[in-house]
Amino acid sequence: MDQVSVAGVRLAAIEAGVRYQNRRDLVLIELVQGAQTAGVFTLNAFCAAPVTLARQHLRKASPRYLLINTGNANAGTGARGLADARTCCDAVARECGVEPEQVLPFSTGVIGEPLPVDTIVAGIPSAHAALANDTFAEAAAGIMTTDTRPKLVSRSLLVGGEKVTIAGIAKGAGMIKPNMATMLAYVFTDATLSAPTLDRLLRSGVNQSFNRITVDGDTSTNDCCLLTATGQSAASVEDEAGVCDPAFEAALEEVLRELAIEVIRDAEGATKFVTVEVSGGATSDECLHVGYAVAESPLVKTALFASDPNWGRILAAIGRAGLQELDIDSVQVRLGDTLIVANGCRAETYTEAAGQAEMDKRDITIAISLARGECAETLFTADLSHDYVSINADYRS
Amino acid sequence: MDQVSVAGVRLAAIEAGVRYQNRRDLVLIELVQGAQTAGVFTLNAFCAAPVTLARQHLRKASPRYLLINTGNANAGTGARGLADARTCCDAVARECGVEPEQVLPFSTGVIGEPLPVDTIVAGIPSAHAALANDTFAEAAAGIMTTDTRPKLVSRSLLVGGEKVTIAGIAKGAGMIKPNMATMLAYVFTDATLSAPTLDRLLRSGVNQSFNRITVDGDTSTNDCCLLTATGQSAASVEDEAGVCDPAFEAALEEVLRELAIEVIRDAEGATKFVTVEVSGGATSDECLHVGYAVAESPLVKTALFASDPNWGRILAAIGRAGLQELDIDSVQVRLGDTLIVANGCRAETYTEAAGQAEMDKRDITIAISLARGECAETLFTADLSHDYVSINADYRS
């Protein structure tokens, strides 16, 4: 990938020693004065202290600095956790000459242990000194926990002859079922966007990307996603009525979706990338119920791991998804291009060899047609492998 | 265990060769003329053909024979599946001299393959010839699939000086989250009970036993639970108003609960038996939401497998259970006798050593107090181990 940069954004990732040595675990991101930022945060009731504080700060001021540590989630840490997050923001504010409300704190890692504040505060001056505009890759690496690779997606396009860039980083491999929010993700553009438009773009984009993935159904306490517009590009992407350039909007959606897909491709222990398409639903909600029942079924996921076209498990998951008066004779299930289920039973054209050929692929699509309406939803998930068990039985994440 | 028998019930388990050789896979149970039977069945929309037919037959007549095959679920088999189940009932009716409606069919095993009807029908005469009243253990073994041991629970008690016996068998180790029904379970008593009382006892008993267990959240297509009263005991357990002797009712609840617990103790790959107690809920439903979020969280289950007191994952699961306005500072979490979480964070008295000692046990209780009301619910589950993945990746169940 070419060097990525977004005018108005500088990043640094340093080894602060929060939990492990020899690992970049503290990231500082500087946003130019005048940049607009929108954010969405986890709906987990036990949301982490930094999530609570970041939400408060975002309401009060336009952020100038983002501080992200790995190795410790500062979640389930009560009043002390909130005080610790505040101390980190104060330290950045002092070092960088801004108000504490202009700093947003983020933490990811083990839940329930006190944040090593002194270690983090001690690292801030070197992070500040290291800020640069070509360090997106280092920052993407610096926010990883059980991730096996950094997640960085960017797009550039011309709008009215002027270049605009969008670049985002994300982390996450387990405890993934973002709910109206995401695992840690930060997306930046040099476009000029108003606050309401930024918020709308973030919410609608996240809803079709991070809010459509699941590894294990476990919504994290620390999920959040930010979108920042630095306004440094000369391109005009938003008109006075708040309408966005469609190519820009599409590019932004693509960045969010690709980042979300990257999370699933790097899901803990994953050997398969699985797309679950549910169509013909009466509502989006019922498509999502069916989709998540299939995507989170341990039996479906272990069959995927085994490359076993055991479609009865898919059928059983659809059947328990709670849809009222589901006409099972109208349900169709496809594995890739292969029709498996029709008229409530195995399709006449189906052969075990055809099912096996689909299952042997690394990328698998399960397409379910409910034939009750016009709604459709697409989810992304991974299989359930021995390595998932190993990673989560061996690692205190 | 002493020889179990219930007057009015005869059972046989034979090797019919439905899917594997040298394995008892066909069970025939005879109920005395005049016996009353109540049943509950899976709510999975893709319920199996035998479930559909058993439900129909139960509405029309008092059953005299139950026919149960393993190795094939006859689910996801459409119109042919229903015809196949009918053929089996017809064969039993002819062999035993009753009407087809007096026969209830049950199947368990792989989903989506045609039932080997000829093999089953061929086995019926020898099953009929083998009927005996001391063969509960053989029948319990004959309905097993991935179970590692048969599940048979019985109680005898005196009511008004007369002996009454209750005995039940069950099977199930995976695809376990019974929903208003159970995995296959058959409970018999020689007491005399009216049809409405039998139904009430079954429903309330199942609700606190089979409907409170989960292995993997995957409700099966074939779940069902029957309760038969043969009326052969001289004891009077029900008065004219339909009120039951409390000791009898308690004994029946115990049998159902112990059978359900046996299913969890034998859950696929299980190394732990886990009780999740949720108290202080405003409603039973919110207790169940929290309980199932914890009991089905892959992250909680892998931590249990690792004997890792990683209580942050329990907190995260509670937090995502969807309770409105949960006051996280009032939530308490105990592991056995050890208080872990209070005031929204780690309890001051908690030590990692104390948590580790609880986690090292085979039987673990996670007790969650929500402090929002008076409702409480108890669930039972198992951990998520490498063997769970192996069993479900290697075995086409």
CSV table of C-alpha atoms in Angstrom, one decimal, chain A:
chain,number,residue,atom,x,y,z
A,1,MET,CA,0.0,0.0,0.0
A,2,ASP,CA,1.2,3.5,-0.8
A,3,GLN,CA,2.0,5.9,2.0
A,4,VAL,CA,-1.3,7.1,3.3
A,5,SER,CA,-1.8,10.5,4.7
A,6,VAL,CA,-4.8,12.8,5.3
A,7,ALA,CA,-4.0,16.6,5.5
A,8,GLY,CA,-4.7,17.8,9.1
A,9,VAL,CA,-4.0,14.4,10.8
A,10,ARG,CA,-0.7,13.5,12.5
A,11,LEU,CA,-0.2,10.2,14.3
A,12,ALA,CA,2.3,8.5,16.5
A,13,ALA,CA,2.5,4.9,17.9
A,14,ILE,CA,5.1,4.2,20.7
A,15,GLU,CA,6.1,1.4,23.0
A,16,ALA,CA,4.9,2.5,26.4
A,17,GLY,CA,4.9,-0.9,28.1
A,18,VAL,CA,1.3,-0.8,29.2
A,19,ARG,CA,1.1,-4.6,29.5
A,20,TYR,CA,3.7,-6.1,27.2
A,21,GLN,CA,7.2,-5.0,26.3
A,22,ASN,CA,8.5,-4.4,22.8
A,23,ARG,CA,5.1,-3.7,21.4
A,24,ARG,CA,3.6,-0.4,20.2
A,25,ASP,CA,0.7,0.1,22.7
A,26,LEU,CA,0.1,3.8,22.9
A,27,VAL,CA,-1.2,5.8,20.0
A,28,LEU,CA,-1.6,9.6,19.9
A,29,ILE,CA,-3.5,11.2,17.0
A,30,GLU,CA,-3.5,15.0,16.4
A,31,LEU,CA,-6.4,16.7,14.5
A,32,VAL,CA,-5.9,20.1,13.0
A,33,GLN,CA,-7.7,23.1,14.6
A,34,GLY,CA,-11.1,23.3,13.0
A,35,ALA,CA,-11.5,19.6,12.3
A,36,GLN,CA,-15.0,18.2,12.9
A,37,THR,CA,-15.4,14.8,14.6
A,38,ALA,CA,-18.4,12.6,15.0
A,39,GLY,CA,-18.5,9.4,17.1
A,40,VAL,CA,-20.6,6.4,18.0
A,41,PHE,CA,-20.0,4.3,21.1
A,42,THR,CA,-20.9,0.9,22.5
A,43,LEU,CA,-24.4,0.3,23.9
A,44,ASN,CA,-22.9,-2.2,26.5
A,45,ALA,CA,-24.3,-1.0,29.8
A,46,PHE,CA,-20.9,-1.8,31.4
A,47,CYS,CA,-19.2,0.7,29.0
A,48,ALA,CA,-15.7,1.5,29.8
A,49,ALA,CA,-14.6,4.7,31.7
A,50,PRO,CA,-12.8,6.1,28.6
A,51,VAL,CA,-16.0,5.6,26.6
A,52,THR,CA,-18.0,7.6,29.1
A,53,LEU,CA,-15.4,10.3,29.2
A,54,ALA,CA,-14.9,10.5,25.4
A,55,ARG,CA,-18.7,10.8,25.0
A,56,GLN,CA,-18.7,13.7,27.5
A,57,HIS,CA,-15.7,15.5,25.9
A,58,LEU,CA,-17.2,15.1,22.4
A,59,ARG,CA,-20.3,16.9,23.5
A,60,LYS,CA,-18.3,19.8,24.9
A,61,ALA,CA,-15.6,20.5,22.3
A,62,SER,CA,-14.1,19.6,19.0
A,63,PRO,CA,-11.4,17.1,19.7
A,64,ARG,CA,-7.8,18.0,18.9
A,65,TYR,CA,-6.1,14.8,20.3
A,66,LEU,CA,-7.1,11.1,20.5
A,67,LEU,CA,-5.2,8.9,23.0
A,68,ILE,CA,-5.5,5.2,22.6
A,69,ASN,CA,-3.8,2.5,24.7
A,70,THR,CA,-4.0,-1.2,24.3
A,71,GLY,CA,-3.3,-3.9,27.0
A,72,ASN,CA,-6.0,-2.6,29.4
A,73,ALA,CA,-9.6,-1.7,28.7
A,74,ASN,CA,-10.2,0.4,31.8
A,75,ALA,CA,-13.6,-1.2,31.9
A,76,GLY,CA,-15.3,-2.5,35.0
A,77,THR,CA,-13.1,-0.2,37.0
A,78,GLY,CA,-15.7,2.1,38.6
A,79,ALA,CA,-14.9,5.7,39.8
A,80,ARG,CA,-11.2,5.0,39.8
A,81,GLY,CA,-11.3,4.1,36.1
A,82,LEU,CA,-13.0,7.4,35.3
A,83,ALA,CA,-10.4,9.4,37.3
A,84,ASP,CA,-7.6,7.5,35.6
A,85,ALA,CA,-9.0,8.3,32.1
A,86,ARG,CA,-9.3,12.0,33.2
A,87,THR,CA,-5.6,11.9,34.3
A,88,CYS,CA,-4.6,10.7,30.9
A,89,CYS,CA,-6.5,13.5,29.1
A,90,ASP,CA,-5.1,16.1,31.5
A,91,ALA,CA,-1.6,14.9,30.7
A,92,VAL,CA,-2.1,15.2,27.0
A,93,ALA,CA,-3.7,18.6,27.4
A,94,ARG,CA,-0.8,19.9,29.4
A,95,GLU,CA,1.8,18.4,27.0
A,96,CYS,CA,0.1,19.6,23.8
A,97,GLY,CA,-1.3,23.0,25.0
A,98,VAL,CA,-5.1,22.3,24.7
A,99,GLU,CA,-8.0,21.9,27.1
A,100,PRO,CA,-8.6,18.4,28.6
A,101,GLU,CA,-12.1,18.4,26.9
A,102,GLN,CA,-10.3,18.5,23.5
A,103,VAL,CA,-8.7,15.1,24.3
A,104,LEU,CA,-10.6,11.8,23.7
A,105,PRO,CA,-9.4,8.8,25.6
A,106,PHE,CA,-9.7,5.2,24.3
A,107,SER,CA,-8.6,1.9,25.9
A,108,THR,CA,-8.7,-1.7,24.8
A,109,GLY,CA,-7.5,-4.9,26.4
A,110,VAL,CA,-8.2,-6.8,29.6
A,111,ILE,CA,-11.3,-5.8,31.5
A,112,GLY,CA,-11.4,-5.1,35.2
A,113,GLU,CA,-7.8,-4.3,36.0
A,114,PRO,CA,-6.7,-0.8,37.1
A,115,LEU,CA,-5.3,1.3,34.2
A,116,PRO,CA,-1.5,1.7,34.6
A,117,VAL,CA,-1.8,5.5,34.5
A,118,ASP,CA,1.8,6.4,35.3
A,119,THR,CA,3.1,4.2,32.5
A,120,ILE,CA,0.7,5.9,30.0
A,121,VAL,CA,1.4,9.4,31.2
A,122,ALA,CA,5.1,8.8,31.0
A,123,GLY,CA,4.8,7.9,27.4
A,124,ILE,CA,2.9,11.0,26.3
A,125,PRO,CA,5.8,13.3,25.6
A,126,SER,CA,7.6,10.9,23.3
A,127,ALA,CA,4.3,10.2,21.5
A,128,HIS,CA,3.9,13.9,21.1
A,129,ALA,CA,7.4,14.3,19.7
A,130,ALA,CA,6.8,11.4,17.3
A,131,LEU,CA,3.7,12.8,15.6
A,132,ALA,CA,3.9,12.6,11.8
A,133,ASN,CA,1.5,12.6,8.9
A,134,ASP,CA,2.8,9.4,7.2
A,135,THR,CA,2.4,7.0,10.2
A,136,PHE,CA,-1.1,5.6,9.6
A,137,ALA,CA,0.4,2.0,9.3
A,138,GLU,CA,2.2,2.4,12.6
A,139,ALA,CA,-1.0,3.7,14.3
A,140,ALA,CA,-3.0,0.8,12.8
A,141,ALA,CA,-0.4,-1.6,14.3
A,142,GLY,CA,-0.3,0.3,17.6
A,143,ILE,CA,-4.0,-0.3,18.4
A,144,MET,CA,-3.9,-4.1,17.9
A,145,THR,CA,-4.6,-6.6,20.6
A,146,THR,CA,-5.4,-10.2,19.4
A,147,ASP,CA,-5.4,-8.9,15.9
A,148,THR,CA,-2.9,-10.7,13.7
A,149,ARG,CA,-2.5,-7.8,11.3
A,150,PRO,CA,-3.2,-4.0,11.2
A,151,LYS,CA,-6.3,-2.8,9.5
A,152,LEU,CA,-5.9,0.3,7.3
A,153,VAL,CA,-8.2,1.2,4.4
A,154,SER,CA,-8.0,4.4,2.3
A,155,ARG,CA,-9.6,5.9,-0.8
A,156,SER,CA,-8.8,9.1,-2.8
A,157,LEU,CA,-11.1,10.6,-5.3
A,158,LEU,CA,-11.6,13.8,-7.2
A,159,VAL,CA,-14.6,15.9,-6.4
A,160,GLY,CA,-15.1,18.9,-8.7
A,161,GLY,CA,-11.5,18.4,-9.8
A,162,GLU,CA,-10.1,18.5,-6.3
A,163,LYS,CA,-8.6,15.5,-4.5
A,164,VAL,CA,-10.2,14.2,-1.3
A,165,THR,CA,-8.8,11.4,0.8
A,166,ILE,CA,-10.5,9.1,3.3
A,167,ALA,CA,-8.4,6.8,5.5
A,168,GLY,CA,-9.4,4.7,8.5
A,169,ILE,CA,-7.8,2.3,10.9
A,170,ALA,CA,-9.6,-0.3,13.1
A,171,LYS,CA,-8.8,-3.1,15.5
A,172,GLY,CA,-10.7,-6.0,16.8
A,173,ALA,CA,-10.7,-9.8,16.4
A,174,GLY,CA,-12.8,-11.1,19.3
A,175,MET,CA,-15.6,-9.9,21.5
A,176,ILE,CA,-17.0,-8.6,18.3
A,177,LYS,CA,-20.7,-7.8,17.8
A,178,PRO,CA,-20.7,-4.0,17.6
A,179,ASN,CA,-24.0,-2.6,18.6
A,180,MET,CA,-24.8,0.9,17.1
A,181,ALA,CA,-21.0,1.3,17.4
A,182,THR,CA,-17.9,-0.6,16.6
A,183,MET,CA,-14.7,-2.0,17.9
A,184,LEU,CA,-12.1,0.8,17.9
A,185,ALA,CA,-12.1,2.5,14.5
A,186,TYR,CA,-10.9,5.9,13.4
A,187,VAL,CA,-11.7,7.3,10.0
A,188,PHE,CA,-10.3,10.6,8.7
A,189,THR,CA,-11.0,12.7,5.7
A,190,ASP,CA,-9.6,16.0,4.6
A,191,ALA,CA,-13.0,17.0,3.2
A,192,THR,CA,-15.0,19.8,4.7
A,193,LEU,CA,-18.2,18.5,6.3
A,194,SER,CA,-20.7,20.0,8.7
A,195,ALA,CA,-21.2,18.4,12.0
A,196,PRO,CA,-24.8,17.1,11.3
A,197,THR,CA,-23.6,15.6,8.0
A,198,LEU,CA,-20.6,14.0,9.6
A,199,ASP,CA,-22.9,12.4,12.2
A,200,ARG,CA,-25.3,11.2,9.6
A,201,LEU,CA,-22.6,9.8,7.4
A,202,LEU,CA,-21.0,8.0,10.3
A,203,ARG,CA,-24.2,6.5,11.6
A,204,SER,CA,-25.5,5.3,8.3
A,205,GLY,CA,-22.1,4.0,7.3
A,206,VAL,CA,-21.5,2.2,10.5
A,207,ASN,CA,-24.9,0.6,10.4
A,208,GLN,CA,-24.0,-1.2,7.1
A,209,SER,CA,-20.5,-2.1,8.1
A,210,PHE,CA,-19.5,-2.5,11.8
A,211,ASN,CA,-23.0,-3.1,12.9
A,212,ARG,CA,-23.3,-6.0,10.4
A,213,ILE,CA,-20.4,-8.1,11.7
A,214,THR,CA,-20.2,-10.7,14.5
A,215,VAL,CA,-17.4,-13.0,15.6
A,216,ASP,CA,-18.9,-14.3,18.8
A,217,GLY,CA,-22.0,-12.2,19.6
A,218,ASP,CA,-20.1,-10.6,22.5
A,219,THR,CA,-20.6,-6.8,22.3
A,220,SER,CA,-17.5,-5.2,23.8
A,221,THR,CA,-17.5,-2.7,26.6
A,222,ASN,CA,-15.1,-0.5,24.7
A,223,ASP,CA,-16.4,-0.2,21.1
A,224,CYS,CA,-16.3,3.1,19.4
A,225,CYS,CA,-15.9,4.6,16.0
A,226,LEU,CA,-14.9,8.2,15.1
A,227,LEU,CA,-15.1,10.0,11.9
A,228,THR,CA,-13.1,13.2,11.5
A,229,ALA,CA,-13.2,15.7,8.7
A,230,THR,CA,-10.2,18.0,8.7
A,231,GLY,CA,-11.4,20.4,6.0
A,232,GLN,CA,-8.0,20.7,4.5
A,233,SER,CA,-9.0,19.5,1.0
A,234,ALA,CA,-10.1,22.2,-1.4
A,235,ALA,CA,-12.9,19.9,-2.7
A,236,SER,CA,-16.5,20.8,-2.0
A,237,VAL,CA,-18.2,17.5,-1.0
A,238,GLU,CA,-21.2,18.9,0.8
A,239,ASP,CA,-23.7,21.5,-0.5
A,240,GLU,CA,-25.5,24.1,1.6
A,241,ALA,CA,-28.5,21.8,2.1
A,242,GLY,CA,-26.1,19.2,3.6
A,243,VAL,CA,-26.3,16.9,0.6
A,244,CYS,CA,-23.1,15.0,0.0
A,245,ASP,CA,-21.3,14.2,-3.2
A,246,PRO,CA,-22.5,10.7,-4.0
A,247,ALA,CA,-19.0,9.5,-5.0
A,248,PHE,CA,-17.6,10.7,-1.8
A,249,GLU,CA,-20.4,9.1,0.3
A,250,ALA,CA,-19.9,5.8,-1.6
A,251,ALA,CA,-16.1,6.0,-1.0
A,252,LEU,CA,-16.7,6.6,2.7
A,253,GLU,CA,-19.1,3.7,3.0
A,254,GLU,CA,-16.5,1.5,1.2
A,255,VAL,CA,-13.8,2.4,3.7
A,256,LEU,CA,-16.1,1.6,6.6
A,257,ARG,CA,-17.2,-1.7,5.1
A,258,GLU,CA,-13.7,-2.8,4.2
A,259,LEU,CA,-12.5,-2.0,7.7
A,260,ALA,CA,-15.4,-4.1,9.1
A,261,ILE,CA,-14.6,-6.9,6.7
A,262,GLU,CA,-11.0,-6.8,7.7
A,263,VAL,CA,-12.0,-7.3,11.3
A,264,ILE,CA,-13.9,-10.5,10.3
A,265,ARG,CA,-11.1,-11.7,8.0
A,266,ASP,CA,-8.8,-11.4,11.1
A,267,ALA,CA,-11.4,-12.9,13.5
A,268,GLU,CA,-9.9,-15.0,16.3
A,269,GLY,CA,-9.0,-18.4,15.0
A,270,ALA,CA,-10.9,-17.8,11.7
A,271,THR,CA,-10.3,-20.1,8.8
A,272,LYS,CA,-13.3,-19.0,6.8
A,273,PHE,CA,-14.8,-15.7,5.8
A,274,VAL,CA,-18.6,-16.1,5.8
A,275,THR,CA,-21.2,-13.8,4.2
A,276,VAL,CA,-24.8,-14.4,5.4
A,277,GLU,CA,-27.3,-12.8,3.0
A,278,VAL,CA,-30.9,-12.8,4.1
A,279,SER,CA,-33.5,-11.6,1.6
A,280,GLY,CA,-37.3,-11.6,1.3
A,281,GLY,CA,-37.9,-10.5,4.9
A,282,ALA,CA,-40.9,-8.5,5.9
A,283,THR,CA,-38.7,-6.2,7.9
A,284,SER,CA,-35.0,-5.6,8.2
A,285,ASP,CA,-35.2,-6.8,11.8
A,286,GLU,CA,-36.4,-10.2,10.9
A,287,CYS,CA,-33.6,-10.5,8.3
A,288,LEU,CA,-31.2,-9.6,11.1
A,289,HIS,CA,-32.7,-12.1,13.5
A,290,VAL,CA,-32.4,-14.9,11.0
A,291,GLY,CA,-28.9,-13.7,9.9
A,292,TYR,CA,-27.5,-13.5,13.4
A,293,ALA,CA,-29.1,-16.9,14.4
A,294,VAL,CA,-27.2,-18.5,11.6
A,295,ALA,CA,-24.0,-16.4,12.0
A,296,GLU,CA,-23.7,-17.0,15.7
A,297,SER,CA,-24.8,-20.7,15.8
A,298,PRO,CA,-21.9,-22.7,17.3
A,299,LEU,CA,-23.1,-25.7,15.3
A,300,VAL,CA,-23.2,-23.8,12.0
A,301,LYS,CA,-19.8,-22.3,12.8
A,302,THR,CA,-18.1,-25.6,13.7
A,303,ALA,CA,-19.6,-27.1,10.5
A,304,LEU,CA,-18.0,-24.2,8.5
A,305,PHE,CA,-14.7,-24.9,10.3
A,306,ALA,CA,-15.0,-28.6,9.2
A,307,SER,CA,-16.0,-27.6,5.6
A,308,ASP,CA,-18.9,-29.9,6.2
A,309,PRO,CA,-22.0,-29.0,4.1
A,310,ASN,CA,-24.2,-29.9,7.1
A,311,TRP,CA,-27.0,-27.7,6.0
A,312,GLY,CA,-29.5,-29.1,8.5
A,313,ARG,CA,-27.8,-26.9,11.1
A,314,ILE,CA,-28.5,-23.8,9.0
A,315,LEU,CA,-32.1,-24.9,8.7
A,316,ALA,CA,-32.3,-25.4,12.5
A,317,ALA,CA,-30.9,-22.0,13.2
A,318,ILE,CA,-33.3,-20.3,10.8
A,319,GLY,CA,-36.2,-22.2,12.4
A,320,ARG,CA,-35.3,-21.0,15.9
A,321,ALA,CA,-34.8,-17.4,15.0
A,322,GLY,CA,-38.3,-16.6,16.3
A,323,LEU,CA,-40.1,-15.5,13.1
A,324,GLN,CA,-43.9,-15.8,13.5
A,325,GLU,CA,-45.7,-18.0,11.0
A,326,LEU,CA,-42.7,-18.7,8.9
A,327,ASP,CA,-43.8,-20.7,5.9
A,328,ILE,CA,-40.9,-23.2,5.8
A,329,ASP,CA,-41.9,-24.5,2.4
A,330,SER,CA,-41.1,-21.1,0.9
A,331,VAL,CA,-37.6,-20.8,2.4
A,332,GLN,CA,-34.7,-21.3,0.1
A,333,VAL,CA,-31.1,-21.7,1.2
A,334,ARG,CA,-28.1,-21.4,-1.1
A,335,LEU,CA,-24.5,-22.1,-0.4
A,336,GLY,CA,-22.7,-20.0,-3.0
A,337,ASP,CA,-24.4,-20.7,-6.3
A,338,THR,CA,-25.7,-24.1,-5.1
A,339,LEU,CA,-29.4,-24.3,-4.1
A,340,ILE,CA,-29.6,-26.6,-1.0
A,341,VAL,CA,-33.0,-26.2,0.4
A,342,ALA,CA,-36.3,-25.6,-1.3
A,343,ASN,CA,-39.9,-26.6,-0.4
A,344,GLY,CA,-38.9,-27.3,3.2
A,345,CYS,CA,-36.4,-30.0,2.3
A,346,ARG,CA,-33.3,-30.7,0.3
A,347,ALA,CA,-33.5,-29.4,-3.2
A,348,GLU,CA,-33.9,-32.1,-5.8
A,349,THR,CA,-30.9,-30.8,-7.7
A,350,TYR,CA,-28.6,-30.7,-4.7
A,351,THR,CA,-25.7,-33.1,-4.5
A,352,GLU,CA,-23.4,-33.6,-1.6
A,353,ALA,CA,-20.5,-33.1,-4.0
A,354,ALA,CA,-21.8,-29.7,-5.0
A,355,GLY,CA,-22.2,-28.7,-1.3
A,356,GLN,CA,-18.8,-30.0,-0.5
A,357,ALA,CA,-17.2,-27.9,-3.3
A,358,GLU,CA,-18.8,-24.7,-1.9
A,359,MET,CA,-17.8,-25.6,1.7
A,360,ASP,CA,-14.2,-26.2,0.7
A,361,LYS,CA,-13.8,-22.6,-0.3
A,362,ARG,CA,-12.2,-20.1,2.1
A,363,ASP,CA,-14.9,-17.5,1.3
A,364,ILE,CA,-18.4,-18.9,1.8
A,365,THR,CA,-21.8,-17.2,1.2
A,366,ILE,CA,-24.9,-18.5,2.8
A,367,ALA,CA,-27.9,-17.0,1.1
A,368,ILE,CA,-31.3,-17.4,2.7
A,369,SER,CA,-34.5,-16.3,1.0
A,370,LEU,CA,-37.6,-16.0,3.3
A,371,ALA,CA,-40.2,-15.1,0.6
A,372,ARG,CA,-42.2,-12.9,3.0
A,373,GLY,CA,-41.3,-9.4,1.8
A,374,GLU,CA,-38.8,-7.1,0.2
A,375,CYS,CA,-36.2,-6.5,3.0
A,376,ALA,CA,-32.7,-7.8,2.9
A,377,GLU,CA,-29.6,-7.6,5.1
A,378,THR,CA,-26.1,-8.9,4.8
A,379,LEU,CA,-23.9,-9.9,7.7
A,380,PHE,CA,-20.3,-11.1,7.9
A,381,THR,CA,-18.9,-13.7,10.3
A,382,ALA,CA,-16.2,-16.3,10.7
A,383,ASP,CA,-16.1,-20.0,11.7
A,384,LEU,CA,-15.5,-21.4,15.1
A,385,SER,CA,-12.2,-23.2,15.2
A,386,HIS,CA,-9.9,-24.9,17.7
A,387,ASP,CA,-7.8,-21.8,17.5
A,388,TYR,CA,-10.7,-19.6,18.7
A,389,VAL,CA,-10.9,-21.8,21.8
A,390,SER,CA,-7.2,-21.7,22.2
A,391,ILE,CA,-6.9,-18.0,21.8
A,392,ASN,CA,-9.7,-17.3,24.3
A,393,ALA,CA,-8.7,-20.0,26.8
A,394,ASP,CA,-5.0,-19.0,26.8
A,395,TYR,CA,-5.2,-15.3,26.5
A,396,ARG,CA,-6.6,-13.0,29.2
A,397,SER,CA,-8.1,-10.4,26.8
